[in-house]
Amino acid sequence: VSMRKLAAELGVGPMSLYRHIPDKEELFRSMADTVFGAERLPEPGPQGWRAKLELIANLQWRAYRRHPWAATTLLNSLIRPPVVASGLRHLEWELRALRETGLNERKRLFIVVSLNGYVGGLAVSNALEVESELDTGVTGKQRQDADMALLNQLIHSGQFPELVAMAERAGHLDDL
């Protein structure tokens, strides 16, 4: 996403966009707000705090998969993220979901930041892979296939018995 591409899509000059928004960051913030506001959070949601957190994690993951650029916009800082109204609604919903645990506010906040960081971290990794594929034309699968000989050599070296045992039990982990 760029101002130039957006302007071309709208059929206007790039500089004319700045009459409506102050800068690219504000554009991305507004777009991210739209992406995360697209799906309404159910009230009261599923029964139990864990089911609620699973629901919102999956909702966020779907949004990031549909719009990979949103991950780098919303997660440029987990400590001081950009203020996005729909992001605050997610945060509020998650904190309410954890109320029934009896944990204090600080621990509830740490859990929410950790969960969002986990989902967002995978989303940023996905966004980088999408960007790399666009830049190079090499898909993640092609890159992985090219690395398979080295991976097999390392796996069969005997240095990684835990990893080998886990891989044999777990199978493919294509969608973490």
Coordinates of N, CA and C in Angstrom, one line a residue:
V1 N 0.9 -1.2 0.0 CA 0.0 0.0 0.0 C 0.9 1.2 0.0
S2 N 0.6 2.1 -0.9 CA 1.4 3.4 -1.0 C 0.4 4.5 -1.4
M3 N 0.8 5.7 -1.1 CA 0.0 6.9 -1.5 C -0.2 6.9 -3.0
R4 N 0.9 6.6 -3.7 CA 0.9 6.6 -5.2 C -0.1 5.5 -5.7
K5 N -0.1 4.3 -5.2 CA -1.0 3.3 -5.6 C -2.4 3.6 -5.3
L6 N -2.7 4.2 -4.1 CA -4.0 4.6 -3.7 C -4.5 5.7 -4.7
A7 N -3.7 6.6 -4.9 CA -4.1 7.7 -5.8 C -4.4 7.2 -7.2
A8 N -3.6 6.3 -7.7 CA -3.9 5.7 -9.0 C -5.2 4.9 -9.0
E9 N -5.5 4.2 -7.9 CA -6.7 3.4 -7.8 C -7.9 4.4 -7.8
L10 N -7.8 5.5 -7.2 CA -8.9 6.5 -7.1 C -8.9 7.4 -8.3
G11 N -7.9 7.4 -9.1 CA -7.9 8.2 -10.3 C -7.6 9.7 -10.0
V12 N -6.8 9.9 -9.0 CA -6.4 11.3 -8.6 C -4.9 11.4 -8.5
G13 N -4.4 12.6 -8.4 CA -2.9 12.8 -8.2 C -2.6 12.5 -6.8
P14 N -1.4 11.9 -6.5 CA -1.0 11.5 -5.2 C -1.0 12.7 -4.2
M15 N -0.6 13.9 -4.6 CA -0.6 15.0 -3.7 C -2.0 15.4 -3.3
S16 N -3.0 15.2 -4.1 CA -4.4 15.6 -3.8 C -4.9 14.8 -2.6
L17 N -4.4 13.6 -2.3 CA -4.8 12.9 -1.1 C -4.5 13.6 0.2
Y18 N -3.5 14.5 0.2 CA -3.1 15.2 1.4 C -4.1 16.3 1.8
R19 N -5.1 16.6 0.9 CA -6.1 17.5 1.3 C -7.1 16.8 2.3
H20 N -7.1 15.4 2.3 CA -8.0 14.6 3.1 C -7.4 14.0 4.3
I21 N -6.1 13.7 4.2 CA -5.4 13.1 5.3 C -4.0 13.8 5.5
P22 N -3.5 13.9 6.7 CA -2.3 14.6 6.9 C -1.0 13.9 6.4
D23 N -1.0 12.6 6.5 CA 0.2 11.8 6.1 C -0.2 10.3 5.9
K24 N 0.8 9.6 5.5 CA 0.7 8.2 5.2 C 0.3 7.4 6.4
E25 N 0.9 7.8 7.6 CA 0.6 7.1 8.8 C -0.9 7.2 9.2
E26 N -1.4 8.3 9.0 CA -2.9 8.5 9.3 C -3.7 7.7 8.3
L27 N -3.3 7.6 7.1 CA -4.0 6.7 6.1 C -4.0 5.3 6.6
F28 N -2.8 4.8 7.0 CA -2.7 3.4 7.4 C -3.5 3.2 8.7
R29 N -3.5 4.2 9.6 CA -4.2 4.0 10.8 C -5.7 3.9 10.5
S30 N -6.2 4.7 9.6 CA -7.6 4.7 9.3 C -8.0 3.4 8.6
M31 N -7.1 2.9 7.7 CA -7.3 1.6 7.0 C -7.3 0.5 8.0
A32 N -6.4 0.5 9.0 CA -6.3 -0.6 10.0 C -7.5 -0.5 10.9
D33 N -8.0 0.6 11.2 CA -9.2 0.8 12.0 C -10.4 0.1 11.2
T34 N -10.5 0.3 9.9 CA -11.5 -0.3 9.1 C -11.4 -1.8 9.1
V35 N -10.2 -2.3 8.9 CA -9.9 -3.7 8.9 C -10.4 -4.4 10.2
F36 N -10.0 -3.8 11.3 CA -10.3 -4.5 12.6 C -11.7 -4.2 13.1
G37 N -12.3 -3.1 12.5 CA -13.7 -2.8 12.9 C -14.7 -3.6 12.0
A38 N -14.2 -4.3 10.9 CA -15.1 -4.9 10.0 C -15.9 -6.0 10.6
E39 N -15.3 -6.8 11.6 CA -16.1 -7.8 12.2 C -16.4 -7.4 13.7
R40 N -17.7 -7.4 14.0 CA -18.2 -7.0 15.3 C -17.8 -8.1 16.3
L41 N -17.4 -7.7 17.5 CA -17.2 -8.7 18.5 C -18.5 -9.1 19.1
P42 N -18.7 -10.4 19.3 CA -20.0 -10.9 19.8 C -20.1 -10.5 21.3
E43 N -21.3 -10.2 21.7 CA -21.6 -9.9 23.1 C -22.7 -10.9 23.5
P44 N -22.5 -11.6 24.5 CA -21.3 -11.6 25.4 C -20.2 -12.5 24.8
G45 N -20.4 -13.2 23.7 CA -19.3 -14.1 23.2 C -19.5 -15.5 23.8
P46 N -18.6 -16.4 23.4 CA -18.7 -17.7 23.8 C -18.5 -17.8 25.4
Q47 N -18.9 -19.0 25.9 CA -18.8 -19.2 27.3 C -17.3 -19.4 27.7
G48 N -16.8 -18.7 28.7 CA -15.5 -19.0 29.2 C -14.4 -18.1 28.6
W49 N -13.4 -17.7 29.4 CA -12.4 -16.7 29.0 C -11.5 -17.3 27.9
R50 N -11.2 -18.6 28.0 CA -10.3 -19.2 27.0 C -11.0 -19.2 25.6
A51 N -12.3 -19.6 25.5 CA -13.0 -19.6 24.3 C -13.1 -18.2 23.7
K52 N -13.2 -17.2 24.6 CA -13.3 -15.8 24.1 C -12.0 -15.4 23.5
L53 N -10.9 -15.7 24.2 CA -9.5 -15.3 23.7 C -9.2 -16.1 22.4
E54 N -9.6 -17.3 22.3 CA -9.4 -18.0 21.0 C -10.2 -17.4 19.9
L55 N -11.4 -17.0 20.2 CA -12.2 -16.3 19.2 C -11.6 -15.0 18.7
I56 N -11.1 -14.2 19.6 CA -10.6 -12.9 19.1 C -9.2 -13.1 18.5
A57 N -8.4 -14.1 18.9 CA -7.1 -14.4 18.3 C -7.4 -14.8 16.8
N58 N -8.4 -15.7 16.6 CA -8.7 -16.1 15.3 C -9.2 -15.0 14.4
L59 N -10.0 -14.1 15.0 CA -10.6 -13.0 14.3 C -9.4 -12.1 13.8
Q60 N -8.5 -11.8 14.7 CA -7.3 -11.0 14.4 C -6.5 -11.6 13.3
W61 N -6.3 -12.9 13.5 CA -5.4 -13.6 12.5 C -6.1 -13.6 11.1
R62 N -7.4 -13.8 11.0 CA -8.1 -13.7 9.7 C -7.9 -12.3 9.1
A63 N -8.0 -11.2 9.9 CA -7.9 -9.9 9.5 C -6.4 -9.7 8.9
Y64 N -5.4 -10.1 9.7 CA -4.1 -10.0 9.2 C -3.8 -10.8 8.0
R65 N -4.4 -12.0 7.8 CA -4.2 -12.8 6.6 C -4.8 -12.1 5.4
R66 N -6.0 -11.4 5.6 CA -6.6 -10.7 4.5 C -5.9 -9.5 4.1
H67 N -5.2 -8.8 5.1 CA -4.6 -7.5 4.9 C -3.2 -7.6 5.6
P68 N -2.2 -8.3 5.0 CA -0.9 -8.4 5.6 C -0.2 -7.1 6.1
W69 N -0.4 -6.0 5.3 CA 0.2 -4.7 5.7 C -0.3 -4.2 7.0
A70 N -1.5 -4.7 7.5 CA -2.0 -4.2 8.8 C -1.1 -4.6 9.9
A71 N -0.4 -5.7 9.8 CA 0.4 -6.2 10.9 C 1.5 -5.2 11.3
T72 N 2.2 -4.7 10.2 CA 3.3 -3.8 10.5 C 2.8 -2.4 10.9
T73 N 1.6 -2.1 10.5 CA 1.0 -0.8 10.9 C 0.6 -0.8 12.3
L74 N -0.1 -1.9 12.7 CA -0.6 -1.9 14.1 C 0.4 -2.4 15.1
L75 N 1.4 -3.1 14.6 CA 2.4 -3.7 15.6 C 3.8 -3.0 15.5
N76 N 3.8 -1.8 15.1 CA 5.1 -1.1 15.0 C 5.6 -0.9 16.5
S77 N 4.7 -1.1 17.5 CA 5.1 -1.1 18.9 C 4.0 -1.8 19.7
L78 N 4.4 -2.8 20.5 CA 3.4 -3.4 21.4 C 3.3 -2.5 22.6
I79 N 4.3 -1.8 23.0 CA 4.3 -0.9 24.2 C 3.6 0.4 23.9
R80 N 3.8 1.0 22.7 CA 3.1 2.2 22.4 C 2.5 2.1 21.0
P81 N 1.5 1.2 20.9 CA 0.9 1.0 19.5 C 0.1 2.3 19.1
P82 N -0.1 2.4 17.8 CA -0.9 3.5 17.3 C -2.3 3.4 17.8
V83 N -2.9 4.6 18.1 CA -4.3 4.6 18.6 C -5.3 4.3 17.5
V84 N -6.0 3.2 17.6 CA -6.9 2.8 16.6 C -8.2 2.4 17.4
A85 N -9.3 3.0 17.1 CA -10.5 2.8 17.9 C -10.9 1.3 17.9
S86 N -10.9 0.6 16.8 CA -11.3 -0.8 16.8 C -10.3 -1.7 17.5
G87 N -9.0 -1.3 17.6 CA -8.0 -2.0 18.4 C -8.3 -1.8 19.9
L88 N -8.8 -0.6 20.3 CA -9.2 -0.4 21.7 C -10.4 -1.3 22.0
R89 N -11.3 -1.4 21.1 CA -12.5 -2.3 21.3 C -12.0 -3.7 21.5
H90 N -11.0 -4.2 20.8 CA -10.5 -5.5 20.9 C -9.9 -5.6 22.3
L91 N -9.1 -4.7 22.7 CA -8.4 -4.7 24.0 C -9.5 -4.7 25.1
E92 N -10.5 -3.9 25.0 CA -11.5 -3.9 26.1 C -12.2 -5.2 26.2
W93 N -12.5 -5.8 25.0 CA -13.2 -7.1 25.0 C -12.4 -8.2 25.6
E94 N -11.1 -8.2 25.3 CA -10.2 -9.2 25.9 C -10.0 -9.0 27.4
L95 N -9.9 -7.8 27.8 CA -9.8 -7.5 29.3 C -11.0 -8.0 30.0
R96 N -12.2 -7.7 29.4 CA -13.5 -8.2 30.0 C -13.5 -9.7 30.1
A97 N -13.0 -10.3 29.0 CA -13.1 -11.8 29.0 C -12.2 -12.4 30.1
L98 N -11.2 -11.7 30.5 CA -10.3 -12.2 31.5 C -10.7 -11.8 32.9
R99 N -11.7 -11.0 33.0 CA -12.2 -10.6 34.4 C -12.6 -11.8 35.2
E100 N -13.2 -12.8 34.6 CA -13.7 -14.0 35.4 C -12.5 -14.9 35.9
T101 N -11.3 -14.6 35.5 CA -10.1 -15.4 36.0 C -9.8 -15.0 37.4
G102 N -10.2 -13.8 37.8 CA -9.8 -13.3 39.1 C -8.4 -12.7 39.2
L103 N -7.7 -12.6 38.0 CA -6.4 -12.1 38.0 C -6.5 -10.5 38.1
N104 N -5.4 -9.9 38.7 CA -5.4 -8.5 38.8 C -5.3 -7.8 37.4
E105 N -5.5 -6.5 37.4 CA -5.5 -5.8 36.1 C -4.2 -5.9 35.4
R106 N -3.1 -5.8 36.1 CA -1.8 -5.9 35.5 C -1.5 -7.2 34.8
K107 N -1.9 -8.3 35.5 CA -1.7 -9.6 34.9 C -2.6 -9.8 33.7
R108 N -3.8 -9.3 33.8 CA -4.8 -9.4 32.6 C -4.2 -8.6 31.4
L109 N -3.7 -7.5 31.7 CA -3.1 -6.7 30.6 C -1.9 -7.4 30.0
F110 N -1.0 -8.0 30.8 CA 0.1 -8.7 30.3 C -0.3 -9.9 29.4
I111 N -1.4 -10.6 29.8 CA -1.9 -11.7 29.0 C -2.4 -11.2 27.7
V112 N -3.1 -10.1 27.7 CA -3.7 -9.6 26.4 C -2.5 -9.1 25.5
V113 N -1.6 -8.4 26.1 CA -0.4 -7.9 25.3 C 0.3 -9.1 24.7
S114 N 0.5 -10.2 25.5 CA 1.2 -11.4 25.1 C 0.4 -12.1 23.9
L115 N -0.9 -12.2 24.1 CA -1.7 -12.9 23.1 C -1.6 -12.1 21.8
N116 N -1.8 -10.8 21.9 CA -1.8 -9.9 20.7 C -0.4 -9.9 20.1
G117 N 0.6 -9.9 20.9 CA 2.0 -10.0 20.4 C 2.2 -11.3 19.6
Y118 N 1.7 -12.4 20.2 CA 1.9 -13.7 19.5 C 1.2 -13.7 18.2
V119 N -0.1 -13.4 18.1 CA -0.8 -13.4 16.9 C -0.2 -12.4 15.9
G120 N 0.1 -11.2 16.4 CA 0.7 -10.1 15.6 C 2.1 -10.5 15.1
G121 N 2.9 -11.2 15.9 CA 4.2 -11.6 15.5 C 4.1 -12.6 14.3
L122 N 3.2 -13.6 14.4 CA 3.0 -14.5 13.3 C 2.5 -13.7 12.1
A123 N 1.7 -12.7 12.3 CA 1.2 -11.9 11.2 C 2.3 -11.1 10.5
V124 N 3.2 -10.5 11.3 CA 4.3 -9.7 10.8 C 5.2 -10.7 9.9
S125 N 5.4 -11.9 10.5 CA 6.2 -12.9 9.7 C 5.6 -13.2 8.4
N126 N 4.3 -13.4 8.4 CA 3.5 -13.6 7.2 C 3.6 -12.4 6.2
A127 N 3.5 -11.2 6.8 CA 3.6 -10.0 5.9 C 5.0 -9.9 5.3
L128 N 6.0 -10.3 6.0 CA 7.4 -10.2 5.4 C 7.5 -11.3 4.3
E129 N 6.9 -12.4 4.5 CA 6.9 -13.5 3.5 C 6.2 -13.0 2.3
V130 N 5.0 -12.4 2.4 CA 4.2 -11.9 1.3 C 5.0 -10.9 0.6
E131 N 5.7 -9.9 1.3 CA 6.5 -8.9 0.7 C 7.7 -9.5 -0.1
S132 N 8.3 -10.4 0.5 CA 9.5 -11.1 -0.1 C 9.0 -11.8 -1.4
E133 N 7.9 -12.4 -1.4 CA 7.4 -13.1 -2.6 C 7.1 -12.1 -3.7
L134 N 6.5 -10.9 -3.3 CA 6.2 -9.9 -4.3 C 7.5 -9.3 -4.9
D135 N 8.5 -9.1 -4.0 CA 9.8 -8.5 -4.4 C 10.6 -9.5 -5.3
T136 N 10.6 -10.8 -4.9 CA 11.5 -11.7 -5.6 C 10.9 -12.7 -6.6
G137 N 9.6 -12.9 -6.4 CA 8.9 -13.8 -7.2 C 9.0 -15.3 -6.7
V138 N 9.8 -15.4 -5.6 CA 10.0 -16.8 -5.0 C 9.0 -17.0 -3.9
T139 N 8.2 -18.0 -4.0 CA 7.2 -18.3 -2.9 C 7.9 -18.9 -1.7
G140 N 7.2 -18.8 -0.6 CA 7.7 -19.4 0.6 C 7.9 -20.9 0.5
K141 N 7.0 -21.6 -0.2 CA 7.2 -23.0 -0.5 C 8.4 -23.3 -1.4
Q142 N 8.7 -22.4 -2.4 CA 9.9 -22.6 -3.2 C 11.1 -22.4 -2.4
R143 N 11.1 -21.4 -1.5 CA 12.3 -21.1 -0.7 C 12.5 -22.3 0.3
Q144 N 11.4 -22.8 0.8 CA 11.5 -24.0 1.8 C 12.0 -25.2 1.0
D145 N 11.5 -25.4 -0.2 CA 12.0 -26.6 -1.0 C 13.5 -26.5 -1.3
A146 N 13.9 -25.3 -1.5 CA 15.4 -25.1 -1.8 C 16.2 -25.3 -0.6
D147 N 15.6 -25.1 0.6 CA 16.4 -25.3 1.9 C 16.3 -26.8 2.4
M148 N 15.5 -27.6 1.7 CA 15.2 -28.9 2.2 C 16.4 -29.8 2.4
A149 N 17.4 -29.7 1.5 CA 18.6 -30.5 1.5 C 19.4 -30.2 2.8
L150 N 19.5 -28.9 3.1 CA 20.2 -28.4 4.3 C 19.5 -28.8 5.5
L151 N 18.2 -28.7 5.5 CA 17.4 -29.1 6.7 C 17.5 -30.6 6.9
N152 N 17.4 -31.4 5.9 CA 17.6 -32.9 6.1 C 19.0 -33.2 6.7
Q153 N 20.0 -32.5 6.1 CA 21.4 -32.7 6.6 C 21.5 -32.4 8.1
L154 N 20.9 -31.3 8.5 CA 21.0 -30.9 9.9 C 20.1 -31.8 10.8
I155 N 18.9 -32.2 10.3 CA 18.0 -33.1 11.1 C 18.7 -34.4 11.4
H156 N 19.4 -34.9 10.4 CA 20.0 -36.3 10.5 C 21.4 -36.2 11.1
S157 N 21.8 -35.1 11.5 CA 23.1 -35.0 12.2 C 23.1 -35.5 13.6
G158 N 22.0 -35.7 14.2 CA 21.9 -36.1 15.6 C 22.0 -35.0 16.6
Q159 N 22.1 -33.8 16.1 CA 22.2 -32.6 17.1 C 20.8 -32.2 17.6
F160 N 19.7 -32.6 17.0 CA 18.4 -32.1 17.3 C 17.4 -33.1 17.7
P161 N 17.7 -34.0 18.6 CA 16.7 -35.1 18.9 C 15.3 -34.7 19.3
E162 N 15.2 -33.6 20.1 CA 13.9 -33.1 20.6 C 13.1 -32.7 19.4
L163 N 13.7 -31.9 18.5 CA 13.1 -31.4 17.3 C 12.6 -32.5 16.4
V164 N 13.5 -33.5 16.2 CA 13.1 -34.6 15.3 C 11.9 -35.4 15.9
A165 N 12.0 -35.7 17.2 CA 10.9 -36.4 17.9 C 9.6 -35.6 17.8
M166 N 9.6 -34.3 18.0 CA 8.4 -33.5 17.9 C 7.9 -33.4 16.5
A167 N 8.7 -33.3 15.5 CA 8.3 -33.2 14.1 C 7.6 -34.5 13.7
E168 N 8.2 -35.6 14.2 CA 7.6 -36.9 13.8 C 6.2 -37.1 14.5
R169 N 6.0 -36.5 15.7 CA 4.7 -36.6 16.3 C 3.7 -35.6 15.8
A170 N 4.2 -34.4 15.5 CA 3.3 -33.3 15.1 C 2.9 -33.2 13.7
G171 N 3.8 -33.7 12.8 CA 3.5 -33.6 11.4 C 3.8 -32.2 10.9
H172 N 3.0 -31.8 9.9 CA 3.2 -30.5 9.3 C 2.5 -29.4 10.2
L173 N 3.2 -28.3 10.3 CA 2.7 -27.1 11.1 C 2.6 -25.9 10.1
D174 N 1.9 -26.2 9.0 CA 1.8 -25.1 8.0 C 1.0 -23.9 8.5
D175 N 0.0 -24.1 9.4 CA -0.8 -22.9 9.8 C -0.7 -22.8 11.3
L176 N 0.3 -22.2 11.8 CA 0.4 -22.0 13.3 C -0.7 -21.1 13.8

